[in-house]
CSV table of C-alpha atoms in Angstrom, one decimal:
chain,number,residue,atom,x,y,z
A,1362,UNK,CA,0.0,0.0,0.0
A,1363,UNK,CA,2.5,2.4,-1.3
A,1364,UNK,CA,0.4,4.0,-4.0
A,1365,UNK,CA,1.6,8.4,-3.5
A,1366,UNK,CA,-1.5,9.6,-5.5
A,1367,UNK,CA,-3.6,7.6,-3.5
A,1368,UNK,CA,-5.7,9.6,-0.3
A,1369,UNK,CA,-4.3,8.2,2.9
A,1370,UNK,CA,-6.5,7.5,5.6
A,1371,UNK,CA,-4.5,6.7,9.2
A,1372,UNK,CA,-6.6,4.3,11.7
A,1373,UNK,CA,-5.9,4.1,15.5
A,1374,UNK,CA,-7.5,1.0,17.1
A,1375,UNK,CA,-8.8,0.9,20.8
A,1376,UNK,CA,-10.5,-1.6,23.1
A,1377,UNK,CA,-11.2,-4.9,22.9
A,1378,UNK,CA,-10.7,-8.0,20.8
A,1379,UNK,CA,-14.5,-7.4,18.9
A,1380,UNK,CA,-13.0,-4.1,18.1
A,1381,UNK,CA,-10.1,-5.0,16.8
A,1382,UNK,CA,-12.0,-7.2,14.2
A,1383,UNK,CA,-14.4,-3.8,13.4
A,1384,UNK,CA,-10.8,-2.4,12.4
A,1385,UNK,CA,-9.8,-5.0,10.3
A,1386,UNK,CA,-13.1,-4.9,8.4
A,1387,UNK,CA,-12.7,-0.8,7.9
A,1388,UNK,CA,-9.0,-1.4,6.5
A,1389,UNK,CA,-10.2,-4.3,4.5
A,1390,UNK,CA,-12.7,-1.6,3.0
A,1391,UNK,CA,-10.1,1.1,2.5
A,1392,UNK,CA,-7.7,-1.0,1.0
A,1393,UNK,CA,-10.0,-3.1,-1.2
A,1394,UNK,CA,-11.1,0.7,-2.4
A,1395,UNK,CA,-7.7,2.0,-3.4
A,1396,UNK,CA,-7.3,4.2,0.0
A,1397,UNK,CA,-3.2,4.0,1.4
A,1398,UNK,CA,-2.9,3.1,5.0
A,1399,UNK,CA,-0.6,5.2,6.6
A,1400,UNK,CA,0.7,4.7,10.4
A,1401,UNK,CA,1.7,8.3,11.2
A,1402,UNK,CA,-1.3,11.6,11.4
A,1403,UNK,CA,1.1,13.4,9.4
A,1404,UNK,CA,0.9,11.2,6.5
A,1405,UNK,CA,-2.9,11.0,6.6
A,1406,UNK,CA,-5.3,13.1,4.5
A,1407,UNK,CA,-7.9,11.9,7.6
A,1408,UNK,CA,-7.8,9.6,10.8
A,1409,UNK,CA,-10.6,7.4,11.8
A,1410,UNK,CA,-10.6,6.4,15.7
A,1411,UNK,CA,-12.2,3.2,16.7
A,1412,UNK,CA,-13.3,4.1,20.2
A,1413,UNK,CA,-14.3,1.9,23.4
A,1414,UNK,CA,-16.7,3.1,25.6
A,1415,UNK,CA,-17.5,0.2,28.1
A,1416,UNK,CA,-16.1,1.9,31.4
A,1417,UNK,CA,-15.2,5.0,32.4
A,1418,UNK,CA,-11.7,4.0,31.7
A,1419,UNK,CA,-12.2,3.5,28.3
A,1420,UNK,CA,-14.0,6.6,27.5
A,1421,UNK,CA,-10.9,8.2,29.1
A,1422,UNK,CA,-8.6,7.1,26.6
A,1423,UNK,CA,-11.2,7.3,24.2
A,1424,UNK,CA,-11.7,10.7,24.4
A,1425,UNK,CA,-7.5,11.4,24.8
A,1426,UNK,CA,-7.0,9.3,21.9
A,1427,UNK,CA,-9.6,11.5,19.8
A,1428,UNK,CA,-8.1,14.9,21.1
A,1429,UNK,CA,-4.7,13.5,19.8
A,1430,UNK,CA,-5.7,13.0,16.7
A,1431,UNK,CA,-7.2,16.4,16.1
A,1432,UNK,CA,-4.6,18.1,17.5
A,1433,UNK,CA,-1.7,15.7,15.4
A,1434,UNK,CA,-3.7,16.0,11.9
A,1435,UNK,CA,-7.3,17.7,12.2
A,1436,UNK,CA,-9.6,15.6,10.1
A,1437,UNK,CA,-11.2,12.5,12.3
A,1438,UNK,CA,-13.8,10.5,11.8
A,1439,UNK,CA,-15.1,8.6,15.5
A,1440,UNK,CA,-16.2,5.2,15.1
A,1441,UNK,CA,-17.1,2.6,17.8
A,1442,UNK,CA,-18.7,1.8,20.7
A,1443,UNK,CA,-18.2,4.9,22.4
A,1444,UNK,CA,-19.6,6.2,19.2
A,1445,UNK,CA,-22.9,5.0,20.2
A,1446,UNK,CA,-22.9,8.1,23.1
A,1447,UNK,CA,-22.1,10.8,20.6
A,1448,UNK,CA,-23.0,13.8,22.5
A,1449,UNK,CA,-20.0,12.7,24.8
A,1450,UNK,CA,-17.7,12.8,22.1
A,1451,UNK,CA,-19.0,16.0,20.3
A,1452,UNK,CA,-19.1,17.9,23.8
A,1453,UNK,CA,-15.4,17.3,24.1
A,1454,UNK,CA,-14.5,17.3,20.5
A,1455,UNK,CA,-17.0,19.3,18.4
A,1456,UNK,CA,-14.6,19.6,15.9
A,1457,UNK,CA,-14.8,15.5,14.4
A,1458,UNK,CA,-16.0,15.4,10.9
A,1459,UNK,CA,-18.5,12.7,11.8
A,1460,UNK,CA,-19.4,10.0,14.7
A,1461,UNK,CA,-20.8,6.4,14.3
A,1462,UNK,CA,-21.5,3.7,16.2
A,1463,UNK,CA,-19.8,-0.2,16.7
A,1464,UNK,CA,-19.6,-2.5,13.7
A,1465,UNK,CA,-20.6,0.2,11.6
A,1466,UNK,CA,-18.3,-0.3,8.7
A,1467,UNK,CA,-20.9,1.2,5.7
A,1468,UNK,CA,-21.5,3.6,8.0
A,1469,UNK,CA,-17.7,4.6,8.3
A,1470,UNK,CA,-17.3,4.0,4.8
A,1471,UNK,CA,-19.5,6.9,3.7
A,1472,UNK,CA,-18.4,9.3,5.5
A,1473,UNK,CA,-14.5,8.3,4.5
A,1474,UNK,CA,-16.4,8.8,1.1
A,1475,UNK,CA,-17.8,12.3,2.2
A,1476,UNK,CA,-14.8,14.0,3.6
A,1477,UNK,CA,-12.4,11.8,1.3
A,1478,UNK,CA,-13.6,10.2,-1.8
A,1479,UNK,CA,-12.4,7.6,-3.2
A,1480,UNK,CA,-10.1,6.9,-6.0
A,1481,UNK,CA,-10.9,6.7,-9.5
A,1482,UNK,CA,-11.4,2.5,-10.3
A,1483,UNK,CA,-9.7,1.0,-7.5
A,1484,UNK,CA,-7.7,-2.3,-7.9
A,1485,UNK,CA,-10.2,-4.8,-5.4
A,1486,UNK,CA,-7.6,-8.1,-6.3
A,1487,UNK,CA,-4.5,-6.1,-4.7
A,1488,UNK,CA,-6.6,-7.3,-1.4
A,1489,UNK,CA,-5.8,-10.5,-0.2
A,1490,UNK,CA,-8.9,-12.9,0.3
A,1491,UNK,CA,-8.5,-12.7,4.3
A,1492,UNK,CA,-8.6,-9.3,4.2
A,1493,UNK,CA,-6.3,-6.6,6.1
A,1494,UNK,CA,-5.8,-7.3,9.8
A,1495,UNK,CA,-3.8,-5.5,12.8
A,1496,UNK,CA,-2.8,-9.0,14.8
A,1497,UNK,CA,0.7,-10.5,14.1
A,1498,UNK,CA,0.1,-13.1,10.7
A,1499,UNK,CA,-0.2,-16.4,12.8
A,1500,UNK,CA,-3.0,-15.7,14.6
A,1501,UNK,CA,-6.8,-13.9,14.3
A,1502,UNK,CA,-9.6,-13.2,15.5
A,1503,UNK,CA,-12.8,-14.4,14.3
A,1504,UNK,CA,-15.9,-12.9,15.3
A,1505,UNK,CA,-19.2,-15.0,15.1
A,1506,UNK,CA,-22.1,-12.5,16.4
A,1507,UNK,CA,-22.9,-8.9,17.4
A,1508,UNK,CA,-24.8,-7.7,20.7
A,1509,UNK,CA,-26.0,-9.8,23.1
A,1510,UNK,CA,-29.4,-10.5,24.8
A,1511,UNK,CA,-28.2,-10.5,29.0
A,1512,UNK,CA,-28.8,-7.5,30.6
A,1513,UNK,CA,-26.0,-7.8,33.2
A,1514,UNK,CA,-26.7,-4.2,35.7
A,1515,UNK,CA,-22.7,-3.5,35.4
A,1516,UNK,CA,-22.9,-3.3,31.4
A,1517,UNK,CA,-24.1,-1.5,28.6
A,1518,UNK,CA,-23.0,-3.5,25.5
A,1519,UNK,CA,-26.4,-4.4,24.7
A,1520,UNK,CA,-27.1,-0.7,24.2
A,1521,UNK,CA,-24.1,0.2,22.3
A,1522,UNK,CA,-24.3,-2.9,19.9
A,1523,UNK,CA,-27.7,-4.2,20.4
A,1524,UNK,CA,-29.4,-7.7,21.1
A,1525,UNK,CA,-27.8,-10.5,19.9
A,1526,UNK,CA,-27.3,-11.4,15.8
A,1527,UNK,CA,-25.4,-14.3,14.9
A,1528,UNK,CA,-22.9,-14.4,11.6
A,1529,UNK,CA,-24.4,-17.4,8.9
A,1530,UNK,CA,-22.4,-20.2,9.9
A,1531,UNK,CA,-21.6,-20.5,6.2
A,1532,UNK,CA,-19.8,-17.0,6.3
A,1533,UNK,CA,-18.2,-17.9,9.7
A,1534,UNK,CA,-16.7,-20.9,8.4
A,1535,UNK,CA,-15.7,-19.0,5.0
A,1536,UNK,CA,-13.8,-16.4,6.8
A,1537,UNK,CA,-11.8,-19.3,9.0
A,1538,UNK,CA,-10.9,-21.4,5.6
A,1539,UNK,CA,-9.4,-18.1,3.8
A,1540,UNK,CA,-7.5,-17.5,7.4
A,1541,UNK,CA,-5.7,-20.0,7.4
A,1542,UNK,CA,-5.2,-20.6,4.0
A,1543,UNK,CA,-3.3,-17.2,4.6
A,1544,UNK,CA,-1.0,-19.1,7.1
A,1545,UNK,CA,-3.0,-17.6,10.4
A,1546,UNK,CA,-2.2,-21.0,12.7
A,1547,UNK,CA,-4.4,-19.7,15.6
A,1548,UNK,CA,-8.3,-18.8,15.4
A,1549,UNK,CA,-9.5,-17.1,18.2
A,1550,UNK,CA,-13.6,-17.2,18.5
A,1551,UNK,CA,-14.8,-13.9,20.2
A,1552,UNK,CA,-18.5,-12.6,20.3
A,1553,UNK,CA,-20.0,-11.2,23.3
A,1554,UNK,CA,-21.6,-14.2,24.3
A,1555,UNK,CA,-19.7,-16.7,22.2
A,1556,UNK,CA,-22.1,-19.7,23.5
A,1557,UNK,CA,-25.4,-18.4,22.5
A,1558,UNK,CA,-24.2,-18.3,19.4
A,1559,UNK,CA,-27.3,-19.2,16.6
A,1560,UNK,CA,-29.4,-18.9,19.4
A,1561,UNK,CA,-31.1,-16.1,17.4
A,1562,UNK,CA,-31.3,-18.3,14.4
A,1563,UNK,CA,-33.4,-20.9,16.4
A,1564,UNK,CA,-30.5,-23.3,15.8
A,1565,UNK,CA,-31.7,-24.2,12.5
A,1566,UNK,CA,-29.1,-25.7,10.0
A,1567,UNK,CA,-26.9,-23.9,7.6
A,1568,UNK,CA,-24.8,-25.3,4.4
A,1569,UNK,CA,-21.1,-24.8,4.4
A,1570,UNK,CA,-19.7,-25.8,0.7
A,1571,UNK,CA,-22.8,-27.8,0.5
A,1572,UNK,CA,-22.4,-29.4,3.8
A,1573,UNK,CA,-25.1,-29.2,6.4
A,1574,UNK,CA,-24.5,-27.8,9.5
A,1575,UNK,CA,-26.3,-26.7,12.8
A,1576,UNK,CA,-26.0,-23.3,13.5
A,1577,UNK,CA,-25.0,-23.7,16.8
A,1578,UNK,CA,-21.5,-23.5,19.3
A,1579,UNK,CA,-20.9,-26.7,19.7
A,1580,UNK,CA,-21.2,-28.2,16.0
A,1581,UNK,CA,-19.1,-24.5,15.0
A,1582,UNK,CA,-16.6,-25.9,17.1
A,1583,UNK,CA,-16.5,-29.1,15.5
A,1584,UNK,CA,-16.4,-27.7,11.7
A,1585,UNK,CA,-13.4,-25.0,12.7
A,1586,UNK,CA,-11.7,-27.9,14.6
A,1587,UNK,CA,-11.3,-29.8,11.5
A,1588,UNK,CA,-9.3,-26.8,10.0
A,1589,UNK,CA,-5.8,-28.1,11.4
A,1590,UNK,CA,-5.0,-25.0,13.5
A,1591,UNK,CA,-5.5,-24.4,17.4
A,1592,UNK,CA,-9.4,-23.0,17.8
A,1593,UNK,CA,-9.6,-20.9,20.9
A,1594,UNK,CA,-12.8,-19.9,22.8
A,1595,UNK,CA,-13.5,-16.7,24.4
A,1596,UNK,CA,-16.4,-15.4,26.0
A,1597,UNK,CA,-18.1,-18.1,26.9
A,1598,UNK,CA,-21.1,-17.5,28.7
A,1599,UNK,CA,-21.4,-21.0,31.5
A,1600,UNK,CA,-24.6,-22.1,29.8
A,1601,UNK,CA,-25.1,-25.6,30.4
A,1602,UNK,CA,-24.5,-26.8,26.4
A,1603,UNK,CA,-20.8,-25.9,27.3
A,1604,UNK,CA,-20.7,-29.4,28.7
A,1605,UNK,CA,-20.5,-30.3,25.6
A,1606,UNK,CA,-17.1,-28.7,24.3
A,1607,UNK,CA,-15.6,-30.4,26.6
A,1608,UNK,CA,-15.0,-33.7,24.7
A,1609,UNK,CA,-13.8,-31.9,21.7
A,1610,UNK,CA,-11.1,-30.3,24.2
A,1611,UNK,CA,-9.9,-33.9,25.5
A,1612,UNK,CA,-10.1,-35.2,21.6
A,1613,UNK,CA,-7.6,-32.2,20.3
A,1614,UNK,CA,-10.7,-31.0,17.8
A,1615,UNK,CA,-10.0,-27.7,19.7
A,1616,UNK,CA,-7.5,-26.4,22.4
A,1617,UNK,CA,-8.5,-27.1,26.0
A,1618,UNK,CA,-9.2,-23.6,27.1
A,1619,UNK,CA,-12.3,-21.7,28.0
A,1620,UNK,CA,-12.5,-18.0,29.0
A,1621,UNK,CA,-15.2,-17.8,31.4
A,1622,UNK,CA,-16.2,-14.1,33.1
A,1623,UNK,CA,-17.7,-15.4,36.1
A,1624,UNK,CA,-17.7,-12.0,37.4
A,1625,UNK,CA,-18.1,-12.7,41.1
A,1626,UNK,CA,-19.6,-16.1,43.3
A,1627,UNK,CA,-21.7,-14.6,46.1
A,1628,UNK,CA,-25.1,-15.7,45.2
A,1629,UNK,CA,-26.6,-12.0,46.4
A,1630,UNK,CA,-24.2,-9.9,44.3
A,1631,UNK,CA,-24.8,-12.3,41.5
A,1632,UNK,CA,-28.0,-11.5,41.6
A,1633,UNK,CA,-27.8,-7.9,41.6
A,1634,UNK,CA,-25.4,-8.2,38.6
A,1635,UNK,CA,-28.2,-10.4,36.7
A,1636,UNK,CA,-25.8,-13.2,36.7
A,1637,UNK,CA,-26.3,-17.0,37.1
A,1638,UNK,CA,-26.0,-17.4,40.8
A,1639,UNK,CA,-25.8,-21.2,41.4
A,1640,UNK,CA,-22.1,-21.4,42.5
A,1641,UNK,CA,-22.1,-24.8,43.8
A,1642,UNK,CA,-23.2,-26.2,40.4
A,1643,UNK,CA,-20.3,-23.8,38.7
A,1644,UNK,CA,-17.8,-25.7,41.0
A,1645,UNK,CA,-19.3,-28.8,40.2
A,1646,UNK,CA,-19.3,-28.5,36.5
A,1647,UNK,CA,-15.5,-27.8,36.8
A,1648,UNK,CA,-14.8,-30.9,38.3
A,1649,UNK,CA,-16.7,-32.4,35.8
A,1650,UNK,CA,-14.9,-30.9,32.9
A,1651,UNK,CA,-11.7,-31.6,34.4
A,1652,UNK,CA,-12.2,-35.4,35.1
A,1653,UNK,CA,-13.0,-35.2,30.9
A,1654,UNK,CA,-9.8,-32.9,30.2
A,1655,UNK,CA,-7.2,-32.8,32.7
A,1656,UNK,CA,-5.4,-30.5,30.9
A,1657,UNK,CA,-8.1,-27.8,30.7
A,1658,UNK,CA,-7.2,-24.5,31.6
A,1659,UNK,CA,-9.8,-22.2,32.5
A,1660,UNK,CA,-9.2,-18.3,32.3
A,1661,UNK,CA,-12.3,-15.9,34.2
A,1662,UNK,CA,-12.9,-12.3,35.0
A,1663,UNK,CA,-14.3,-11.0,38.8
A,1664,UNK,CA,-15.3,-7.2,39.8
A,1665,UNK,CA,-14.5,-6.3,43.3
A,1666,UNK,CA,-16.3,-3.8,44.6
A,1667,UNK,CA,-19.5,-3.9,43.2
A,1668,UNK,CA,-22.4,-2.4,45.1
A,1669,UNK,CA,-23.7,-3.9,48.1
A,1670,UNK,CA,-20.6,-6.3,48.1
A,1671,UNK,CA,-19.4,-6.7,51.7
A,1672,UNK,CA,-16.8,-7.9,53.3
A,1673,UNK,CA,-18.5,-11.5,53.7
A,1674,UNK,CA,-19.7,-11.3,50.0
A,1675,UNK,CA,-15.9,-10.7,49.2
A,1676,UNK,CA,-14.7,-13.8,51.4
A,1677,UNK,CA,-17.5,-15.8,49.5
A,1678,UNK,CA,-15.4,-15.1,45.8
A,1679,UNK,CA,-12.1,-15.9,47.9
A,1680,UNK,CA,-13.7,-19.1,49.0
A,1681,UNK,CA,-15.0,-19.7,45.3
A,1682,UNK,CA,-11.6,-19.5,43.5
A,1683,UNK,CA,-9.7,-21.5,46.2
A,1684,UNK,CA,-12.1,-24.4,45.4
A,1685,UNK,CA,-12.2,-23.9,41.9
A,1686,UNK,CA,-8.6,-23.3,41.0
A,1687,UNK,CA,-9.0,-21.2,38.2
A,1688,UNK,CA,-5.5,-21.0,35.9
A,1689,UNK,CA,-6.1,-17.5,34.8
A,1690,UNK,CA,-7.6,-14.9,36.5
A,1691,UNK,CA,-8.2,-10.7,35.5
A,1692,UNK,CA,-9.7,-8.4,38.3
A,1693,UNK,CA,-11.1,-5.2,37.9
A,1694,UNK,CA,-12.2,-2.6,40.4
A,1695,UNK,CA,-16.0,-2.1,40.1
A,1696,UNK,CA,-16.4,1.3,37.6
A,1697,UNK,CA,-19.6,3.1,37.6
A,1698,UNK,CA,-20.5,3.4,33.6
A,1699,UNK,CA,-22.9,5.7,32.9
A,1700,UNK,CA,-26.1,4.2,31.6
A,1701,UNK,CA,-26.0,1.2,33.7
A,1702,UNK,CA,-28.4,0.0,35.4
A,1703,UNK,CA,-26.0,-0.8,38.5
A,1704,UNK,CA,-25.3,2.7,38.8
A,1705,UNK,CA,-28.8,3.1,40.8
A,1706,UNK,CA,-28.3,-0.1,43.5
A,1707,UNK,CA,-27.9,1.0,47.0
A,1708,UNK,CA,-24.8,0.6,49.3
A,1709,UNK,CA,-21.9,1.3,46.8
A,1710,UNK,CA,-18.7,0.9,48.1
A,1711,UNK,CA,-16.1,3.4,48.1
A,1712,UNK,CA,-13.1,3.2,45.5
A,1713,UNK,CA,-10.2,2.7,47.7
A,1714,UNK,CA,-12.1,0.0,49.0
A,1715,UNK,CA,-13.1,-1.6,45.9
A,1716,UNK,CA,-9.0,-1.4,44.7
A,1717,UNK,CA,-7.7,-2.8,47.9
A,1718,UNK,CA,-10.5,-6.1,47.2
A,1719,UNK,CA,-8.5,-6.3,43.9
A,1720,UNK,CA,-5.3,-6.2,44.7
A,1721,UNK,CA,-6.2,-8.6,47.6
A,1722,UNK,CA,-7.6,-11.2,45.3
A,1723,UNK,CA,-4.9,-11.3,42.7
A,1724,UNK,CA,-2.7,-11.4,45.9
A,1725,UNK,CA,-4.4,-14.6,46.6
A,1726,UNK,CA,-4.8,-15.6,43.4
A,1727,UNK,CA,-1.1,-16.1,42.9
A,1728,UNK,CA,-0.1,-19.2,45.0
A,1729,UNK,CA,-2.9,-20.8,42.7
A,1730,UNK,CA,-2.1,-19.7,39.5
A,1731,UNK,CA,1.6,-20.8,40.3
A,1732,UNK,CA,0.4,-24.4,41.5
A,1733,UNK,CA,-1.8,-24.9,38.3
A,1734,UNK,CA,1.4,-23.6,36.2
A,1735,UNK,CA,3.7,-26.0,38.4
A,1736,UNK,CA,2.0,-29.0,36.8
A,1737,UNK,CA,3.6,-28.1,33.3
A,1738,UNK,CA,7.4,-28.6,34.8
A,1739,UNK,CA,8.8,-31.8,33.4
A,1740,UNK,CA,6.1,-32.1,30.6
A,1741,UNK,CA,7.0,-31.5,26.8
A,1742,UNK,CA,4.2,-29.4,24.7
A,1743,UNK,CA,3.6,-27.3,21.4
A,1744,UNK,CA,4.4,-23.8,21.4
A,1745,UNK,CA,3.3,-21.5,18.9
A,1746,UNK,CA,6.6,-19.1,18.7
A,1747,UNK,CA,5.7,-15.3,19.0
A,1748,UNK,CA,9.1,-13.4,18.7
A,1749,UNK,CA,13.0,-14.2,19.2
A,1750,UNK,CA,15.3,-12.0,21.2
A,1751,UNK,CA,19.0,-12.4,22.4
A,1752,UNK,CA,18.2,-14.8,24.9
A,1753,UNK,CA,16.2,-17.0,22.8
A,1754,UNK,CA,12.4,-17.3,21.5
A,1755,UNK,CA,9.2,-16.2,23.6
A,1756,UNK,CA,6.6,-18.4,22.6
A,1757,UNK,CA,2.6,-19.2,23.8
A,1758,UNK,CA,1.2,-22.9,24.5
A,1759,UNK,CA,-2.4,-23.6,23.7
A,1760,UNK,CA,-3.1,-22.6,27.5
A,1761,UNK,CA,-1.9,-18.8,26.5
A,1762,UNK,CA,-4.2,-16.5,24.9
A,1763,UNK,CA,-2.1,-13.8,23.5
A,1764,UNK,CA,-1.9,-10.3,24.9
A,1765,UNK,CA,-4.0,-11.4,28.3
A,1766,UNK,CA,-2.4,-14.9,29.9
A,1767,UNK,CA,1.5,-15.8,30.1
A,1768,UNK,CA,4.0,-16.8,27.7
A,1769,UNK,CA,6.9,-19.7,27.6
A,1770,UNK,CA,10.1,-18.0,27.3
A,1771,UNK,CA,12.4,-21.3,25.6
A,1772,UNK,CA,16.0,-20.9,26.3
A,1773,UNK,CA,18.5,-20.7,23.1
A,1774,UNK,CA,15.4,-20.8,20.9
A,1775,UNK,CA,17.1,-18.0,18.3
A,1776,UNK,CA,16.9,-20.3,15.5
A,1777,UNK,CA,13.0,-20.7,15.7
A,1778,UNK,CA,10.3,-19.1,13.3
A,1779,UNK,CA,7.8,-16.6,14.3
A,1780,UNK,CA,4.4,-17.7,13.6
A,1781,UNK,CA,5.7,-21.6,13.6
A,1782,UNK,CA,4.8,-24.8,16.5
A,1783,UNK,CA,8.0,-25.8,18.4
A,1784,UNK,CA,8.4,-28.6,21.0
A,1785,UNK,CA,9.3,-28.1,24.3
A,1786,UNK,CA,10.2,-29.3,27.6
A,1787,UNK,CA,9.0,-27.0,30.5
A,1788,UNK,CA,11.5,-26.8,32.6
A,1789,UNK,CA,10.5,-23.7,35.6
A,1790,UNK,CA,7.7,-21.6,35.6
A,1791,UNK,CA,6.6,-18.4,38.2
A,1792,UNK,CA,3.4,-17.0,38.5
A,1793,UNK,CA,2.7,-15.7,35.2
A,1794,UNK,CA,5.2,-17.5,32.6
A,1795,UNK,CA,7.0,-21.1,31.8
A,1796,UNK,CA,10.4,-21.3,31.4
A,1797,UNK,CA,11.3,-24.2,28.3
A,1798,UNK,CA,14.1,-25.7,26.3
A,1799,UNK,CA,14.1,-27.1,23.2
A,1800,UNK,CA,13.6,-30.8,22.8
């Protein structure tokens, strides 16, 4: 994408994982269209900013990362989930050229078109089939459905992107194929509520190269398993049809990892967060799933802090992840997001409380993060090699989702590939990372 005479259009990406697949569809767009990506605002004839906007947080940095760009080249289109509040933006930047909201690509598009139209005949084959995308080559995101149909009192996503919709499986499956076809060895399913996927489909069967195939999680997992690269779930909602993955898991069809937000185990402040509140059947079901698949790792999210939590509701989540042994665990302090229904239940606790429950829990957290990791030590596995530097390769096994959980860091491993599977023998580990050498 050199092209001089071409209008250049810069993109900067925020938030989360969804997001990043929003961008990729935007730059697929521009590119397919004869537009040059540039990565500097000087360079650019206009900057689009994919916001997020699902704590306060996020609109922070939003916001920050909008004011840069006006200030660094002028011209900015706002795109994104944040984009769904747009007097927020336009009171603090009135200057944009134009605001939209998540997944919005057409939308995007036409106002690209509006402020920057688009070349003469532009040369759609110079696109490759999987389209542009902003994650290293080996791995990618695939997305399978927009919104989602909970109405959890700490979230708003179902007002910023709507209920649920679910992608054809047909396209879902003809994204994958043209993945890794273009060498991507890792396909990591995001939605935001990856297991009721189809759900709004009624489940009914789809074709896939004249195939039939339920529209549903489980038999999506078994088509994308047949692929030949690691399929990695996220967002996975503990409805009881997960039981089902499970085998797949312990067969290899798909690696033996679920992301799970849990968000807390007290049964009252599950309730108040419109969560599933039967605890005792959660730690059940993990026992369950690990007699099946030993070697399942399990990766959740918790909120300290969240209104009404006290100091029993917090020893009740302590008491939870103790029992369940959770590999991987992310903490966040409860963050009051406005439009939430949350924002309105009594007893909220302060903020220096609801930070000192965090760091309290990921103190705990760490003796059992480092047990579950201790397991690994003696065992060879696959590594999927991210990068190589002077003390040798840094590397992810199938129980390492990239950018969020740990790596394996394999000792004189300069003469491996990026993007390529090495074998291993885990030789240390510490609370985060395994420490390898080449077999």
């Amino acid at each position: 994408m050199t092209n001089s005479g071409s209008p250049r259009v810069g993109m900067v990406s925020l938030g989360c994982p969804k997001a990043t697949v929003d961008t990729e569809r935007i730059l697929t767009r521009l590119a397919a269209e004869g537009y040059e990506i540039v990565p500097e605002y000087g360079e650019a004839d206009l900057v689009i900013v994919n916001t997020c906007g699902f704590i306060e947080e996020a609109v922070a940095e939003s916001l920050e990362a909008i004011g840069e760009a006006l200030a660094e080249n002028g011209r900015v289109i706002v795109t994104g989930c944040l984009g769904a509040r747009r007097e927020v933006i336009l009171e603090a930047h009135p200057k944009v050229l134009a605001v939209t909201g998540p997944h919005a690509t057409d939308e995007v598009m036409a106002q690209v078109h509006q402020f920057l139209p688009k070349p003469h005949d532009p040369f759609i084959d110079l696109v490759p089939p999987q389209g542009l995308r902003v994650t290293p080559a080996h791995y990618a995101y695939l997305k399978i459905s927009e919104g989602c149909n909970h109405r959890c009192t700490f979230c708003i996503i179902p007002q910023l992107r709507g209920d649920l919709v679910s992608r054809p499986i047909h396209e879902i499956m003809d994204e994958a194929e043209q993945l890794v076809a273009s060498g991507v060895k890792e396909l990591l399913v995001v939605s935001q509520d990856t297991s009721a996927y189809g759900v709004d489909l009624g489940y009914r069967t789809g074709f896939w190269q004249g195939r039939p195939i339920k529209q549903r999680l489980t038999e999506l997992a078994k088509a994308l398993g047949e692929l030949g690269v690691w399929v990695r779930l996220h967002y996975v909602y503990p409805y009881p049809s997960v039981d089902e993955l499970i085998p797949l898991m312990a067969e290899g069809k798909i690696v033996p990892y679920l992301d799970i937000p849990f968000q807390h185990a007290s049964p009252k402040i599950l309730k108040a967060m419109q969560r599933p509140a039967a605890t005792e059947k959660v730690l059940e079901r993990i026992r369950k799933w690990r007699a099946i698949c030993p070697d399942l790792t399990i990766r959740s999210t918790f909120i300290t802090g969240f209104p009404g939590e006290t100091e029993a509701d917090f020893a009740e989540l302590l008491a939870f992840l103790e029992e369940a042994q959770l590999d991987r665990v992310g903490v966040f302090p409860y963050s009051p997001v406005a439009g939430a229904a949350a924002n309105a239940l009594p007893d909220p606790v302060p903020e220096a409380l609801r930070e000192e429950r965090r760091l309290r829990l990921l103190e705990f957290q760490e003796d059992i993060s480092t047990q579950r990791l201790e397991r690994w030590i003696g065992r060879e596995i696959d590594v999927l090699v991210e990068a190589i530097d002077e003390e040798g390769a840094v590397a992810r096994s199938w129980a390492d989702a990239p950018e969020i959980d740990g790596v394996v860091y394999v000792a004189s491993g300069q003469q491996l590939t990026p993007g390529e599977f090495a074998r291993v023998r885990v030789v240390d580990c510490d609370v985060h990372d395994l420490y390898a050498e080449l077999v």
